[in-house]
Short mmCIF file of C-alpha atoms in Angstrom, two decimals:
data_model
loop_
_atom_site.label_atom_id
_atom_site.label_comp_id
_atom_site.label_asym_id
_atom_site.label_seq_id
_atom_site.Cartn_x
_atom_site.Cartn_y
_atom_site.Cartn_z
CA MET Y 28 2.36 41.19 17.41
CA TRP Y 29 5.67 42.02 15.72
CA GLU Y 30 7.39 43.05 18.92
CA ALA Y 31 6.82 39.49 20.11
CA LEU Y 32 9.25 38.28 17.46
CA GLN Y 33 12.07 39.96 19.31
CA PHE Y 34 11.77 37.44 22.13
CA GLY Y 35 14.14 34.50 21.86
CA PHE Y 36 11.41 32.06 22.93
CA MET Y 37 9.13 33.33 20.17
CA GLN Y 38 11.82 32.87 17.52
CA ASN Y 39 12.42 29.35 18.84
CA ALA Y 40 8.70 28.68 18.73
CA LEU Y 41 8.39 29.80 15.12
CA LEU Y 42 11.37 27.68 14.06
CA ALA Y 43 9.97 24.71 16.00
CA GLY Y 44 6.66 25.15 14.21
CA VAL Y 45 8.37 25.00 10.83
CA LEU Y 46 10.55 22.02 11.74
CA ALA Y 47 7.61 20.06 13.12
CA SER Y 48 5.52 20.87 10.06
CA ILE Y 49 8.18 19.41 7.77
CA SER Y 50 8.11 16.05 9.52
CA CYS Y 51 4.32 16.27 9.73
CA GLY Y 52 4.09 16.84 6.01
CA ILE Y 53 6.34 13.95 5.04
CA ILE Y 54 5.34 11.34 7.60
CA GLY Y 55 1.75 12.53 7.95
CA SER Y 56 1.20 11.97 4.22
CA LEU Y 57 2.51 8.42 4.48
CA ILE Y 58 0.39 7.79 7.58
CA VAL Y 59 -2.74 8.98 5.80
CA VAL Y 60 -2.22 7.01 2.58
CA ASN Y 61 -1.25 3.88 4.52
CA ARG Y 62 -4.27 4.25 6.84
CA MET Y 63 -2.06 4.22 9.91
CA VAL Y 64 -3.83 7.03 11.75
CA PHE Y 65 -5.06 4.86 14.59
CA ILE Y 66 -1.67 3.24 15.12
CA SER Y 67 -0.07 6.70 15.22
CA GLY Y 68 -2.56 7.80 17.86
CA GLY Y 69 -1.64 4.71 19.84
CA ILE Y 70 2.07 5.46 19.58
CA ALA Y 71 1.56 9.08 20.64
CA HIS Y 72 -0.45 8.23 23.72
CA ALA Y 73 1.60 5.22 24.73
CA ALA Y 74 4.68 7.46 24.54
CA PHE Y 75 3.39 9.09 27.71
CA GLY Y 76 4.53 5.94 29.50
CA GLY Y 77 8.07 6.86 28.43
CA ILE Y 78 7.68 10.40 29.72
CA GLY Y 79 6.53 9.02 33.10
CA LEU Y 80 9.41 6.54 33.17
CA ALA Y 81 11.94 9.26 32.38
CA ILE Y 82 10.60 11.51 35.11
CA PHE Y 83 10.56 8.60 37.57
CA LEU Y 84 14.15 7.59 36.78
CA GLY Y 85 15.33 11.15 36.34
CA PHE Y 86 16.36 11.43 32.71
CA SER Y 87 15.15 13.56 29.82
CA PRO Y 88 11.41 13.17 29.18
CA SER Y 89 11.95 13.65 25.44
CA LEU Y 90 14.41 10.76 25.40
CA GLY Y 91 11.97 8.68 27.43
CA ALA Y 92 9.17 9.50 24.99
CA ALA Y 93 11.38 8.66 22.01
CA LEU Y 94 12.47 5.28 23.39
CA PHE Y 95 8.94 4.35 24.45
CA ALA Y 96 7.45 5.52 21.16
CA LEU Y 97 9.96 3.46 19.18
CA GLY Y 98 9.35 0.37 21.33
CA VAL Y 99 5.57 0.69 21.16
CA SER Y 100 5.61 1.33 17.42
CA LEU Y 101 7.52 -1.91 16.84
CA ILE Y 102 5.12 -3.87 19.06
CA MET Y 103 2.15 -2.37 17.23
CA GLY Y 104 3.79 -3.22 13.91
CA VAL Y 105 4.14 -6.86 14.91
CA VAL Y 106 0.55 -6.92 16.21
CA SER Y 107 -0.86 -5.39 13.04
CA LEU Y 108 0.93 -7.99 10.90
CA LYS Y 109 0.37 -11.06 13.11
CA SER Y 110 -3.18 -10.63 14.35
CA LYS Y 111 -4.80 -8.56 11.64
CA HIS Y 112 -8.36 -9.08 12.84
CA ARG Y 113 -7.86 -7.74 16.35
CA ALA Y 114 -4.98 -5.34 15.71
CA ASP Y 115 -7.11 -2.28 16.39
CA THR Y 116 -8.25 -3.67 19.74
CA ILE Y 117 -4.72 -4.46 20.86
CA ILE Y 118 -3.49 -1.05 19.72
CA GLY Y 119 -6.31 0.53 21.73
CA VAL Y 120 -5.21 -1.42 24.81
CA LEU Y 121 -1.55 -0.36 24.41
CA TRP Y 122 -2.73 3.22 23.90
CA ALA Y 123 -4.56 3.29 27.24
CA VAL Y 124 -2.06 1.22 29.24
CA GLY Y 125 0.86 3.36 28.04
CA MET Y 126 -0.84 6.49 29.35
CA ALA Y 127 -1.80 4.82 32.63
CA VAL Y 128 1.80 3.68 33.18
CA GLY Y 129 3.02 7.24 32.60
CA ILE Y 130 0.57 8.79 35.05
CA ILE Y 131 1.24 6.21 37.77
CA LEU Y 132 5.01 6.62 37.42
CA ILE Y 133 4.62 10.39 37.77
CA ASP Y 134 2.42 9.83 40.85
CA LEU Y 135 5.17 7.65 42.32
CA THR Y 136 7.88 10.25 41.73
CA PRO Y 137 8.45 11.93 45.07
CA GLY Y 138 7.99 15.66 45.23
CA TYR Y 139 7.38 15.96 41.52
CA HIS Y 140 4.71 18.32 40.33
CA ALA Y 141 5.41 18.47 36.64
CA ASP Y 142 3.30 20.47 34.33
CA LEU Y 143 1.48 17.53 32.83
CA MET Y 144 -0.43 19.86 30.56
CA SER Y 145 2.75 20.69 28.65
CA TYR Y 146 3.07 17.06 27.52
CA LEU Y 147 -0.61 16.64 26.87
CA PHE Y 148 -1.12 19.89 24.99
CA GLY Y 149 2.40 20.94 24.04
CA SER Y 150 4.54 23.86 25.06
CA ILE Y 151 5.83 25.42 21.89
CA LEU Y 152 6.85 28.58 23.79
CA ALA Y 153 9.19 26.55 26.00
CA VAL Y 154 11.18 25.01 23.13
CA THR Y 155 14.92 25.28 23.81
CA GLU Y 156 17.81 25.59 21.41
CA LEU Y 157 18.75 21.97 22.14
CA ASP Y 158 15.19 20.94 21.18
CA LEU Y 159 15.63 22.80 17.91
CA TRP Y 160 18.84 20.93 17.16
CA LEU Y 161 17.21 17.59 17.94
CA MET Y 162 14.24 18.47 15.74
CA SER Y 163 16.53 19.45 12.87
CA ILE Y 164 18.44 16.18 13.12
CA LEU Y 165 15.25 14.12 13.22
CA ASP Y 166 13.84 16.08 10.27
CA GLY Y 167 17.10 15.39 8.42
CA ILE Y 168 16.87 11.65 9.10
CA ILE Y 169 13.22 11.52 8.01
CA PHE Y 170 13.93 13.53 4.88
CA LEU Y 171 16.92 11.41 3.85
CA VAL Y 172 15.21 8.06 4.45
CA ILE Y 173 12.10 9.03 2.51
CA LEU Y 174 14.11 10.62 -0.30
CA THR Y 175 16.28 7.51 -0.70
CA LEU Y 176 13.44 5.00 -0.59
CA TYR Y 177 10.76 7.18 -2.17
CA LYS Y 178 9.77 4.84 -4.98
CA GLU Y 179 9.67 1.86 -2.63
CA PHE Y 180 7.48 3.76 -0.17
CA ILE Y 181 5.07 4.77 -2.92
CA ALA Y 182 4.81 1.18 -4.12
CA MET Y 183 4.22 -0.15 -0.62
CA SER Y 184 1.63 2.52 0.10
CA TYR Y 185 -0.28 2.22 -3.14
CA ASP Y 186 -0.18 -1.53 -3.80
CA GLU Y 187 1.53 -3.53 -1.08
CA GLU Y 188 0.76 -6.88 -2.72
CA PHE Y 189 2.38 -5.93 -6.00
CA ALA Y 190 5.33 -4.33 -4.21
CA PHE Y 191 5.90 -7.61 -2.39
CA VAL Y 192 5.67 -9.67 -5.57
CA VAL Y 193 8.29 -7.55 -7.37
CA GLY Y 194 10.66 -7.95 -4.45
CA VAL Y 195 10.26 -4.69 -2.49
CA PRO Y 196 11.05 -5.52 1.18
CA VAL Y 197 7.58 -4.49 2.30
CA THR Y 198 7.80 -5.60 5.94
CA PRO Y 199 11.12 -3.87 6.75
CA LEU Y 200 9.79 -0.74 5.03
CA TYR Y 201 6.63 -0.87 7.12
CA PHE Y 202 8.69 -1.06 10.31
CA ALA Y 203 10.95 1.74 9.09
CA LEU Y 204 7.85 3.87 8.54
CA LEU Y 205 6.62 3.04 12.04
CA CYS Y 206 9.96 4.10 13.54
CA LEU Y 207 9.92 7.35 11.57
CA THR Y 208 6.35 7.91 12.74
CA ALA Y 209 7.45 7.41 16.34
CA LEU Y 210 10.28 9.95 15.88
CA SER Y 211 7.95 12.50 14.25
CA ILE Y 212 5.47 12.07 17.06
CA VAL Y 213 8.17 12.87 19.61
CA ILE Y 214 8.96 16.06 17.67
CA ILE Y 215 5.32 17.08 17.42
CA ILE Y 216 4.56 16.38 21.09
CA ARG Y 217 6.75 19.41 21.88
CA ILE Y 218 4.52 21.58 19.73
CA VAL Y 219 0.94 20.48 20.26
CA GLY Y 220 1.19 17.74 22.88
CA LEU Y 221 0.42 14.05 22.53
CA ILE Y 222 -3.34 14.45 22.64
CA LEU Y 223 -3.34 16.71 19.58
CA VAL Y 224 -0.56 15.00 17.59
CA ILE Y 225 -3.01 13.15 15.44
CA ALA Y 226 -4.65 16.33 14.20
CA LEU Y 227 -1.40 17.85 13.01
CA LEU Y 228 -0.32 14.56 11.40
CA THR Y 229 -3.56 14.04 9.52
CA ILE Y 230 -5.33 17.33 8.77
CA PRO Y 231 -2.62 18.87 6.53
CA PRO Y 232 -2.12 15.67 4.45
CA TYR Y 233 -5.86 15.11 4.19
CA ILE Y 234 -6.38 18.58 2.73
CA ALA Y 235 -3.24 18.36 0.59
CA GLU Y 236 -4.36 15.04 -0.93
CA LYS Y 237 -7.40 16.74 -2.44
CA TYR Y 238 -5.34 19.23 -4.40
CA THR Y 239 -2.25 17.28 -5.42
CA GLY Y 240 -1.56 14.59 -7.99
CA SER Y 241 1.47 12.91 -6.47
CA LEU Y 242 2.69 11.83 -3.08
CA ARG Y 243 5.70 14.13 -3.39
CA LYS Y 244 3.50 17.20 -3.90
CA MET Y 245 1.17 16.02 -1.17
CA MET Y 246 4.10 15.95 1.27
CA ILE Y 247 5.31 19.42 0.27
CA PHE Y 248 1.84 20.96 0.36
CA SER Y 249 1.15 19.33 3.75
CA ALA Y 250 4.35 20.80 5.17
CA VAL Y 251 3.35 24.24 3.91
CA LEU Y 252 -0.17 23.88 5.33
CA GLY Y 253 1.23 22.60 8.63
CA THR Y 254 3.52 25.62 8.84
CA PHE Y 255 0.59 27.93 8.13
CA PHE Y 256 -1.55 26.27 10.84
CA THR Y 257 1.22 26.35 13.44
CA LEU Y 258 2.24 29.94 12.82
CA THR Y 259 -1.30 31.26 12.58
CA GLY Y 260 -2.29 29.31 15.68
CA LEU Y 261 0.73 30.61 17.51
CA ALA Y 262 -0.10 34.21 16.63
CA ILE Y 263 -3.73 33.85 17.70
CA SER Y 264 -2.77 32.14 20.94
CA TYR Y 265 -0.30 34.91 21.72
CA TYR Y 266 -2.78 37.64 20.95
CA TYR Y 267 -5.69 36.16 22.93
CA ASP Y 268 -3.58 34.37 25.55
CA LEU Y 269 -4.83 30.87 24.69
CA THR Y 270 -3.13 27.46 24.92
CA SER Y 271 -0.91 27.41 21.84
CA GLY Y 272 -1.26 23.68 20.99
CA ALA Y 273 -5.03 23.76 21.12
CA THR Y 274 -5.19 26.99 19.12
CA ILE Y 275 -2.97 25.52 16.39
CA ILE Y 276 -5.28 22.51 16.13
CA MET Y 277 -8.34 24.76 16.06
CA VAL Y 278 -6.91 26.69 13.10
CA ALA Y 279 -6.30 23.36 11.32
CA GLY Y 280 -9.72 22.06 12.33
CA VAL Y 281 -11.59 25.14 11.14
CA THR Y 282 -9.76 25.06 7.81
CA PHE Y 283 -10.62 21.37 7.49
CA LEU Y 284 -14.31 22.01 8.18
CA CYS Y 285 -14.44 24.94 5.73
CA ILE Y 286 -12.91 22.83 2.96
CA GLU Y 287 -15.20 19.89 3.68
CA GLY Y 288 -18.16 22.28 3.72
CA LEU Y 289 -17.16 23.79 0.37
CA ASP Y 290 -16.87 20.26 -1.06
CA VAL Y 291 -20.37 19.38 0.07
CA ILE Y 292 -21.76 22.61 -1.42
CA LYS Y 293 -19.90 22.03 -4.70
CA ARG Y 294 -21.26 18.49 -5.00
CA ASN Y 295 -24.87 19.56 -4.55
CA MET N 16 13.38 -23.88 -26.23
CA ASN N 17 14.74 -23.89 -22.73
CA HIS N 18 14.21 -27.14 -20.84
CA VAL N 19 13.47 -25.57 -17.48
CA PRO N 20 9.69 -25.64 -17.12
CA ALA N 21 7.96 -22.30 -16.55
CA ILE N 22 6.03 -23.73 -13.63
CA GLU N 23 6.54 -26.99 -11.82
CA VAL N 24 4.14 -27.76 -8.98
CA LYS N 25 4.34 -31.01 -7.03
CA ASN N 26 1.80 -32.27 -4.52
CA LEU N 27 0.83 -28.76 -3.39
CA TRP N 28 -1.43 -28.43 -0.35
CA PHE N 29 -2.81 -25.23 1.13
CA TYR N 30 -5.23 -24.63 3.98
CA PHE N 31 -7.26 -21.61 4.98
CA GLU N 32 -7.65 -21.86 8.75
CA LYS N 33 -8.10 -25.65 8.78
CA ALA N 34 -10.12 -26.09 5.62
CA PRO N 35 -8.15 -27.39 2.67
CA VAL N 36 -8.17 -24.99 -0.27
CA LEU N 37 -5.84 -26.94 -2.50
CA GLU N 38 -5.28 -30.68 -2.25
CA GLY N 39 -2.32 -32.38 -3.85
CA VAL N 40 -2.07 -30.08 -6.86
CA THR N 41 0.51 -31.27 -9.37
CA PHE N 42 1.23 -29.92 -12.83
CA THR N 43 4.02 -28.75 -15.09
CA LEU N 44 3.75 -25.87 -17.51
CA GLU N 45 6.38 -25.50 -20.22
CA GLN N 46 7.77 -22.14 -21.23
CA GLY N 47 5.85 -20.50 -24.05
CA ASP N 48 2.58 -22.05 -22.97
CA PHE N 49 -0.68 -20.12 -22.52
CA LEU N 50 -2.59 -21.55 -19.58
CA GLY N 51 -6.21 -20.77 -18.80
CA ILE N 52 -7.35 -21.59 -15.28
CA LEU N 53 -11.03 -22.03 -14.65
CA GLY N 54 -13.10 -23.28 -11.79
CA PRO N 55 -15.90 -22.29 -9.44
CA ASN N 56 -15.68 -19.26 -7.18
CA GLY N 57 -13.94 -20.23 -4.00
CA GLY N 58 -12.39 -23.21 -5.75
CA GLY N 59 -8.87 -21.98 -5.08
CA LYS N 60 -7.90 -20.29 -8.39
CA THR N 61 -6.70 -17.04 -6.86
CA THR N 62 -5.05 -18.91 -4.00
CA LEU N 63 -3.11 -20.98 -6.51
CA LEU N 64 -2.02 -17.81 -8.30
CA LYS N 65 -0.89 -16.24 -5.04
CA LEU N 66 1.10 -19.38 -4.21
CA LEU N 67 2.75 -19.29 -7.65
CA LEU N 68 3.66 -15.63 -7.07
CA GLY N 69 5.10 -16.34 -3.63
CA MET N 70 2.49 -14.24 -1.82
CA LEU N 71 1.40 -17.32 0.12
CA LYS N 72 3.51 -20.20 1.42
CA PRO N 73 2.42 -23.78 0.67
CA ALA N 74 1.49 -26.01 3.62
CA LYS N 75 3.01 -28.96 1.79
CA GLY N 76 4.54 -29.63 -1.60
CA SER N 77 6.88 -27.69 -3.84
CA ILE N 78 6.61 -24.89 -6.40
CA ARG N 79 9.34 -24.03 -8.87
CA ILE N 80 9.02 -20.98 -11.08
CA LEU N 81 11.54 -21.15 -13.92
CA GLY N 82 13.51 -23.52 -11.68
CA GLN N 83 13.54 -21.09 -8.76
CA ASN N 84 11.60 -20.53 -5.56
CA PRO N 85 8.61 -18.29 -6.30
CA HIS N 86 9.95 -15.34 -4.36
CA ASP N 87 13.43 -15.64 -5.89
CA ALA N 88 11.88 -15.50 -9.36
CA HIS N 89 10.18 -12.17 -8.62
CA HIS N 90 12.14 -10.29 -11.27
CA ARG N 91 11.07 -12.78 -13.94
CA VAL N 92 7.30 -12.71 -13.42
CA ALA N 93 4.56 -10.11 -13.39
CA TYR N 94 0.90 -10.15 -12.52
CA VAL N 95 -2.27 -8.23 -13.13
CA PRO N 96 -4.61 -8.27 -10.12
CA GLN N 97 -8.31 -8.99 -10.43
CA ASN N 98 -9.26 -5.90 -8.53
CA THR N 99 -7.94 -2.52 -9.62
CA ASP N 100 -10.39 -0.23 -7.88
CA PHE N 101 -8.47 0.11 -4.63
CA ASN N 102 -6.91 3.28 -3.22
CA LEU N 103 -8.75 5.48 -5.70
CA SER N 104 -8.07 8.69 -3.82
CA PHE N 105 -4.33 7.95 -3.70
CA PRO N 106 -2.42 10.80 -5.36
CA ILE N 107 -0.59 8.83 -8.02
CA SER N 108 -0.38 9.25 -11.78
CA VAL N 109 -0.71 6.62 -14.48
CA MET N 110 3.02 6.96 -15.18
CA GLU N 111 3.93 6.39 -11.53
CA VAL N 112 1.76 3.28 -11.30
CA ALA N 113 3.26 1.85 -14.48
CA LEU N 114 6.77 2.64 -13.24
CA MET N 115 6.16 0.31 -10.31
CA GLY N 116 6.59 -2.48 -12.82
CA ARG N 117 10.28 -1.57 -12.96
CA LEU N 118 10.84 -2.00 -9.23
CA SER N 119 12.26 -5.49 -9.60
CA ARG N 120 14.92 -4.16 -11.97
CA ALA N 121 15.56 -0.68 -10.57
CA ARG N 122 18.11 -0.42 -7.78
CA MET N 123 16.78 0.23 -4.30
CA GLY N 124 17.66 3.66 -2.98
CA ARG N 125 17.82 5.21 -6.45
CA GLY N 126 15.28 6.81 -8.71
CA TYR N 127 14.02 5.20 -11.90
CA SER N 128 16.50 5.26 -14.77
CA GLY N 129 15.99 6.50 -18.32
CA GLU N 130 15.81 2.89 -19.41
CA ASP N 131 13.00 2.28 -16.90
CA ARG N 132 11.08 5.27 -18.26
CA ALA N 133 11.59 4.17 -21.84
CA SER N 134 10.32 0.69 -21.07
CA VAL N 135 7.27 2.09 -19.29
CA GLN N 136 6.58 4.42 -22.20
CA GLU N 137 6.56 1.46 -24.56
CA ALA N 138 4.33 -0.56 -22.22
CA LEU N 139 1.84 2.29 -21.84
CA LYS N 140 1.76 2.75 -25.60
CA LYS N 141 1.08 -0.96 -26.13
CA ALA N 142 -1.77 -0.75 -23.65
CA GLY N 143 -3.07 2.42 -25.30
CA MET N 144 -2.64 4.52 -22.17
CA TRP N 145 0.36 6.70 -23.02
CA ALA N 146 -1.88 9.72 -23.63
CA TYR N 147 -3.12 9.43 -20.06
CA LYS N 148 0.30 9.20 -18.44
CA ASP N 149 -0.13 12.28 -16.22
CA ARG N 150 -3.71 11.58 -15.20
CA PRO N 151 -4.45 10.45 -11.64
CA VAL N 152 -5.18 6.72 -11.72
CA GLY N 153 -8.26 7.22 -9.54
CA SER N 154 -9.89 9.38 -12.21
CA LEU N 155 -9.84 6.63 -14.88
CA SER N 156 -12.62 4.22 -15.79
CA GLY N 157 -12.34 0.59 -14.71
CA GLY N 158 -11.24 -0.53 -18.16
CA GLN N 159 -8.64 2.20 -18.47
CA ARG N 160 -7.26 1.34 -15.07
CA GLN N 161 -7.06 -2.30 -16.07
CA ARG N 162 -4.97 -1.27 -19.08
CA VAL N 163 -2.63 0.69 -16.80
CA PHE N 164 -2.16 -2.37 -14.62
CA ILE N 165 -1.46 -4.46 -17.68
CA ALA N 166 1.10 -1.88 -18.80
CA ARG N 167 2.66 -2.06 -15.36
CA ALA N 168 2.99 -5.82 -15.71
CA LEU N 169 4.45 -5.49 -19.21
CA ALA N 170 6.99 -2.95 -18.00
CA THR N 171 8.58 -5.64 -15.85
CA GLU N 172 9.45 -7.45 -19.12
CA PRO N 173 8.39 -10.72 -17.51
CA GLU N 174 9.09 -14.26 -18.64
CA ILE N 175 5.77 -15.34 -17.16
CA LEU N 176 2.72 -13.09 -16.99
CA PHE N 177 -0.04 -13.97 -14.51
CA LEU N 178 -3.51 -12.45 -14.84
CA ASP N 179 -6.42 -12.88 -12.45
CA GLU N 180 -9.64 -12.42 -14.41
CA PRO N 181 -8.16 -9.51 -16.30
CA THR N 182 -11.43 -8.68 -18.04
CA ALA N 183 -13.68 -8.78 -14.99
CA SER N 184 -14.28 -5.02 -15.07
CA VAL N 185 -13.80 -4.11 -18.71
CA ASP N 186 -16.04 -3.84 -21.73
CA PRO N 187 -16.32 -6.81 -24.12
CA GLU N 188 -14.50 -4.89 -26.85
CA PHE N 189 -11.44 -4.43 -24.71
CA GLU N 190 -11.70 -8.07 -23.70
CA THR N 191 -11.18 -9.16 -27.30
CA ASP N 192 -8.40 -6.61 -27.76
CA LEU N 193 -6.72 -7.82 -24.63
CA TYR N 194 -6.74 -11.47 -25.60
CA GLU N 195 -5.53 -10.72 -29.11
CA PHE N 196 -2.78 -8.73 -27.48
CA LEU N 197 -1.93 -11.55 -25.07
CA LYS N 198 -1.85 -13.99 -27.96
CA GLU N 199 0.73 -11.81 -29.65
CA LEU N 200 2.67 -11.43 -26.42
CA ASN N 201 2.60 -15.18 -25.95
CA ARG N 202 5.11 -15.56 -28.77
CA TYR N 203 7.81 -14.75 -26.24
CA VAL N 204 6.11 -14.74 -22.83
CA THR N 205 4.47 -17.61 -20.94
CA ILE N 206 0.96 -16.58 -19.90
CA VAL N 207 -1.23 -17.85 -17.09
CA THR N 208 -4.71 -16.38 -16.82
CA ILE N 209 -7.67 -17.06 -14.60
CA THR N 210 -10.94 -16.71 -16.45
CA HIS N 211 -14.60 -17.58 -16.21
CA ASP N 212 -14.99 -17.43 -19.93
CA VAL N 213 -14.56 -20.76 -21.62
CA GLY N 214 -14.91 -19.00 -24.96
CA VAL N 215 -11.65 -17.25 -24.23
CA ILE N 216 -10.10 -20.55 -23.35
CA SER N 217 -11.05 -22.24 -26.57
CA ARG N 218 -9.92 -19.34 -28.75
CA TYR N 219 -6.70 -18.27 -27.14
CA VAL N 220 -5.19 -20.68 -24.65
CA LYS N 221 -2.98 -23.69 -25.31
CA SER N 222 -3.52 -25.49 -22.00
CA VAL N 223 -6.38 -25.60 -19.55
CA ALA N 224 -6.46 -26.28 -15.85
CA CYS N 225 -9.60 -26.59 -13.79
CA VAL N 226 -9.23 -25.89 -10.10
CA ASN N 227 -11.70 -26.93 -7.44
CA ARG N 228 -9.49 -27.91 -4.53
CA ARG N 229 -7.92 -30.49 -6.83
CA LEU N 230 -6.51 -29.51 -10.19
CA ILE N 231 -7.01 -31.15 -13.54
CA PHE N 232 -4.56 -30.15 -16.21
CA HIS N 233 -5.05 -30.58 -19.93
CA GLY N 234 -2.12 -29.76 -22.13
CA GLU N 235 -4.08 -29.37 -25.35
CA GLY N 236 -6.45 -26.62 -24.40
CA LYS N 237 -9.43 -28.95 -24.35
CA ILE N 238 -12.07 -28.83 -21.71
CA THR N 239 -12.77 -32.37 -20.62
CA LYS N 240 -15.91 -33.92 -19.24
CA GLU N 241 -14.04 -34.36 -15.98
CA MET N 242 -13.39 -30.63 -15.77
CA LEU N 243 -16.97 -29.77 -16.47
CA ASP N 244 -18.11 -32.09 -13.71
CA MET N 245 -15.71 -30.38 -11.37
CA ALA N 246 -16.47 -26.85 -12.50
CA TYR N 247 -20.16 -27.49 -12.93
CA GLN N 248 -21.19 -25.15 -10.15
CA CYS N 249 -19.75 -22.15 -11.93
CA PRO N 250 -21.40 -20.50 -14.90
CA VAL N 251 -19.29 -21.05 -17.98
CA ASP N 252 -19.69 -20.04 -21.57
CA LEU N 253 -19.09 -23.29 -23.37
CA ILE N 254 -17.88 -23.61 -26.88
CA ALA N 255 -18.94 -25.95 -29.62
CA HIS N 256 -17.38 -26.04 -33.08
CA GLY N 257 -15.52 -22.81 -32.51
CA ILE N 258 -18.63 -20.74 -31.90
CA PRO N 259 -19.11 -19.69 -28.34
CA HIS N 260 -22.58 -20.14 -26.97
CA ARG N 261 -23.95 -20.69 -23.54
CA VAL N 262 -24.66 -24.33 -22.83
CA LEU N 263 -24.65 -24.46 -19.09
CA PRO N 264 -27.25 -22.56 -17.10
CA GLU N 265 -26.03 -20.17 -14.43
CA HIS N 266 -26.32 -21.71 -11.02
CA GLU N 267 -26.82 -20.11 -7.70
CA GLU N 268 -23.79 -20.64 -5.47
CA LYS N 269 -24.51 -23.45 -3.07
#
């Protein structure tokens, strides 16, 4: 195992795991407490449309995913505010159509045989130094925004009505959170792929929420848990030659089930 | 006393979908008043409160809060919601919830100041919840949580305090405490409270309004025959000669 750490790609992978876990911890906690899990899933899958578009037009798939994710997150934000009763349906439609657009655009790209699996399930071992820089910058943006507007985000998340009445700009904050979610998703797609994004965004915060008394601690604990899941998953996948993204999620999933199981036993 | 009325509502209309919820509501409440709002369930009490707080926009008519648009007056009002048992698993302490009351004064992009914390400390002490300041809000009883929400409203140091059935989920003992407390507070704060309890109205409030699509306002805290006719569908504890006793039977909602 330890000799693997000498490889540059392995060091990049470990660093990527930590960087992604930081954004997962911060944004994932806000997603969980604001019940935005479904919308995040929609953004992640619809982002595939951007990957297809980027491949079709010949620019960076990560940039394509970022632009598409941002666009879709804003549309979903408007939908969830304007047509509350059918928001989930419309988000589901965007989710599916976004993916379909991506696949058709890749089909239409002549001579292209991309490794689709790497977008669907991640390719943490293929993370480049440039990716690491981009991740660090995005983490920095997320950290600064949340740090600056922490008390406003808590108020919006806990009691949106009251926050609005006391003059917190709830709607702009909601859209800011959606944009940050879109950016985090683009980071995490590199690690576990868009299909598994949701697990890494929600499992660490869900567990962290049980053992913490404040949103701040929940975010920190989630980031630590996320790092643990990614690194453990990475090690197991290396050792047994498994798909890294799926292994990371399995580690998170098994931990989740164990903790839920313990809770059930404790209650009875 | 300032001559700007606390609340000035003129010909206010509001619809839910296409059904009118409020029809031509007009009233003026002076500063320093203590208004009790009663009326049947679904009669539009909470809607009226939300309009006064700027959470909803009127279809027609005007609302002035201390001479300002409702949303511009946000730093001068506070409210206590009817329902406090939401988001119970949210990781937030009593102190953090109460601090939210300072949001209208605290600068955006900064943390809470020492002054904010001092004001919240005082508010929590008044509400008897200072000892619980580090407890998660979700672990409190309904009555305790209600006190925290009242402390949060007090921490805003409002000129008008709105309450939506503040005693709906608390024990009768706290109910009396609360109204005694509000009576004291009313010496320098205008209070507007929704209540089902006419006993409360007769003992504590100075003005009464009955809302059932239309609104009848009585500036002397008396419940009129007209109001009773309007509010007849809702169970009320009626008062006679200062002693509360139930006169009206409880009706099934139509």
